[in-house]
Short mmCIF file of C-alpha atoms (C1' of nucleotides) in Angstrom, two decimals:
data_model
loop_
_atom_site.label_atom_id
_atom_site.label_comp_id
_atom_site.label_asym_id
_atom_site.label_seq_id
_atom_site.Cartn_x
_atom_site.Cartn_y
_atom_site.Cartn_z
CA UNK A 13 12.39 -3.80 -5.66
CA UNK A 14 9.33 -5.47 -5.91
CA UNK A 15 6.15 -5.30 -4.05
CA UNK A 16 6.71 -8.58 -2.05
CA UNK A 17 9.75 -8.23 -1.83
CA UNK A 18 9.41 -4.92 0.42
CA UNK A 19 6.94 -6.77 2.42
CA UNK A 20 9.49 -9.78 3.31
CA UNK A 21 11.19 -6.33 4.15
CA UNK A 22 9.53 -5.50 7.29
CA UNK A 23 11.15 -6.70 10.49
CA UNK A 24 9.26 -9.16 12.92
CA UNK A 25 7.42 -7.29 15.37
CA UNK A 26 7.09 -4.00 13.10
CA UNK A 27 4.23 -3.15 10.66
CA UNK A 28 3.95 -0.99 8.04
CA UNK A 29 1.30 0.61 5.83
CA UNK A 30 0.37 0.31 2.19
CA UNK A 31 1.80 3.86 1.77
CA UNK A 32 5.23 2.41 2.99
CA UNK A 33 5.55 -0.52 1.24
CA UNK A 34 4.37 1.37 -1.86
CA UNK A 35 7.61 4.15 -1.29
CA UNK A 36 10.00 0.86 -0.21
CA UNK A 37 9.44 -0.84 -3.66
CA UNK A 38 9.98 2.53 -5.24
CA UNK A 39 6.15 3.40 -6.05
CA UNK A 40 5.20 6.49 -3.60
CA UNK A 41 1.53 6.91 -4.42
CA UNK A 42 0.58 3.62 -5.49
CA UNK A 43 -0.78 2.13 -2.39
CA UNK A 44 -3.49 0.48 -4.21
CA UNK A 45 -0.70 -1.66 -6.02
CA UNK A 46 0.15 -3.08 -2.68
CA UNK A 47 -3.01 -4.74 -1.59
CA UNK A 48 -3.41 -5.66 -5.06
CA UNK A 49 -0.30 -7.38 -5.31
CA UNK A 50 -0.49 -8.95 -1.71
CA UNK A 51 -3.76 -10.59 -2.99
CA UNK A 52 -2.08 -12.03 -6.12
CA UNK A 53 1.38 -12.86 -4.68
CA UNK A 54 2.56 -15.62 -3.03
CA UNK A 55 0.93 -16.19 0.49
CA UNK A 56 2.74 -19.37 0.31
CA UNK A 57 6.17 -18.97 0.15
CA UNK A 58 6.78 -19.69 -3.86
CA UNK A 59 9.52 -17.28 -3.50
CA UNK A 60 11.25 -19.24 -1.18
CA UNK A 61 9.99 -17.80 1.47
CA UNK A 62 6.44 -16.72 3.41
CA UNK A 63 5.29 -13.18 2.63
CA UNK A 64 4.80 -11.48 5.69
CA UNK A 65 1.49 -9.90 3.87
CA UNK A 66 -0.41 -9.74 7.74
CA UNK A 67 2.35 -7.28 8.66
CA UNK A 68 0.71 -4.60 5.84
CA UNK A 69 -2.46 -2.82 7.36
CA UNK A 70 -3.67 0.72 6.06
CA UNK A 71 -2.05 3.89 7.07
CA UNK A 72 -5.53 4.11 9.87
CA UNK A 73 -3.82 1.23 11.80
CA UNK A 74 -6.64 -1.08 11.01
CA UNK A 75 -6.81 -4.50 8.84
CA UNK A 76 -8.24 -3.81 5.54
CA UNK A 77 -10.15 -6.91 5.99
CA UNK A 78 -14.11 -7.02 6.25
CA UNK A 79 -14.03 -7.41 10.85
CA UNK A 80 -15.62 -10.65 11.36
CA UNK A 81 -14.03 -11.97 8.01
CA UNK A 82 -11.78 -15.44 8.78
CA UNK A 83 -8.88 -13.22 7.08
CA UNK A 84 -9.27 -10.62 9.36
CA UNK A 85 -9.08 -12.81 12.49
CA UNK A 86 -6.35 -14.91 11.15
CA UNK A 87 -4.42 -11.11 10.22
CA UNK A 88 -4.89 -10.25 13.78
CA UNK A 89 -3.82 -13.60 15.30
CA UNK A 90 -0.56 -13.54 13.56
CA UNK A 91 0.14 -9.74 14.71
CA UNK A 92 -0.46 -10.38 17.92
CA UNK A 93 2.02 -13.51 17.76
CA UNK A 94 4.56 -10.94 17.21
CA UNK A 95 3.69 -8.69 19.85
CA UNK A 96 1.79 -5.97 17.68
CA UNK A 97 -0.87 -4.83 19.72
CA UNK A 98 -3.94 -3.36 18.90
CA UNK A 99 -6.33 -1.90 20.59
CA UNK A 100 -9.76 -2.50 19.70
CA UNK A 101 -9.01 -2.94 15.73
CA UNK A 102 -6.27 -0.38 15.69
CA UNK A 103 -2.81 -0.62 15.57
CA UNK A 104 -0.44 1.68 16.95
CA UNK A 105 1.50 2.04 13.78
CA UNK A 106 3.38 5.05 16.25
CA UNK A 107 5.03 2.35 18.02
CA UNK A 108 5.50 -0.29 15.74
CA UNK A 109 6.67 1.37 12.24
"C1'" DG B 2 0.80 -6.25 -26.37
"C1'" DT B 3 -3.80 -4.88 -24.27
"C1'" DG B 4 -7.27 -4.57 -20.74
"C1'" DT B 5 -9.00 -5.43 -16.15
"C1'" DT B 6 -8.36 -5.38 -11.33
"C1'" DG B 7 -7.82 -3.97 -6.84
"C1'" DA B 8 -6.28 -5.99 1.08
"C1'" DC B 9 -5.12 2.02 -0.17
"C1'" DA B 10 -3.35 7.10 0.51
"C1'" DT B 11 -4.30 11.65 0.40
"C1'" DT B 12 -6.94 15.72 0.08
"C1'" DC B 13 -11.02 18.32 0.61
"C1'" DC B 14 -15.31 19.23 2.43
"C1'" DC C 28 -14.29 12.82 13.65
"C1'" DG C 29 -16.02 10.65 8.71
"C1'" DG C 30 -17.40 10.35 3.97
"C1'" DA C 31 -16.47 11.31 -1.09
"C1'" DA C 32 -13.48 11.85 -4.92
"C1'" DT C 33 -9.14 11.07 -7.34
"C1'" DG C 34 -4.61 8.96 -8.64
"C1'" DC C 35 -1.69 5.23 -8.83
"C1'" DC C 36 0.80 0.83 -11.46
"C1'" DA C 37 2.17 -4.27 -11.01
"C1'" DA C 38 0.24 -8.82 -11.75
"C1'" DC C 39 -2.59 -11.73 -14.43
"C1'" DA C 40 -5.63 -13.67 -18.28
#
DNA sequence: GTGTTGACATTCC
DNA sequence: CGGAATGCCAACA
């Protein structure tokens, strides 16, 4: 299981953290890989599909995105379209892993 | 085949 | 609560 491939994983309305992706493709302890990865992999659906990579935040419940950065805003906006909210810049991963 | 690169997690102050 | 230090391995040139 790849890295991307755990990320097309996660269910609409769910998130997940690095940490879980990381154990989902078979990697516990290699969180880094995941962002990593989700930076070099296909935001653009090369795999015949669109990688979900704005469902993956860091096990704080936050966006690992600079606030204020366009990718942050646009990681947010897309959450929210699927009914993950956050409050302030957290995320309650308790309700929504 | 080798080396560099990270969108982090976890633990320990 | 938060900051620092460490480990991790796939993707890419």
């Amino acid at each position: 299981m790849k890295i991307w491939q755990a990320v097309l994983a996660i269910p609409t309305g769910k998130v997940a953290c690095y940490g879980q992706v990381a154990d989902l493709s078979g990697l516990p302890g290699s969180a880094r890989l995941v962002g990593k990865v989700l930076a070099a992999l296909p935001i653009n659906g090369q795999y015949g599909q669109t990688v979900p990579w704005y469902r993956v935040i860091n096990a704080q419940g936050r966006i690992s995105f600079a606030a204020g950065s366009e990718n942050f805003a646009r990681q947010r906006d897309l959450l929210q379209a699927e009914q993950v909210l956050a409050i302030g810049a957290r995320i309650k991963l308790k309700d929504f892993q």
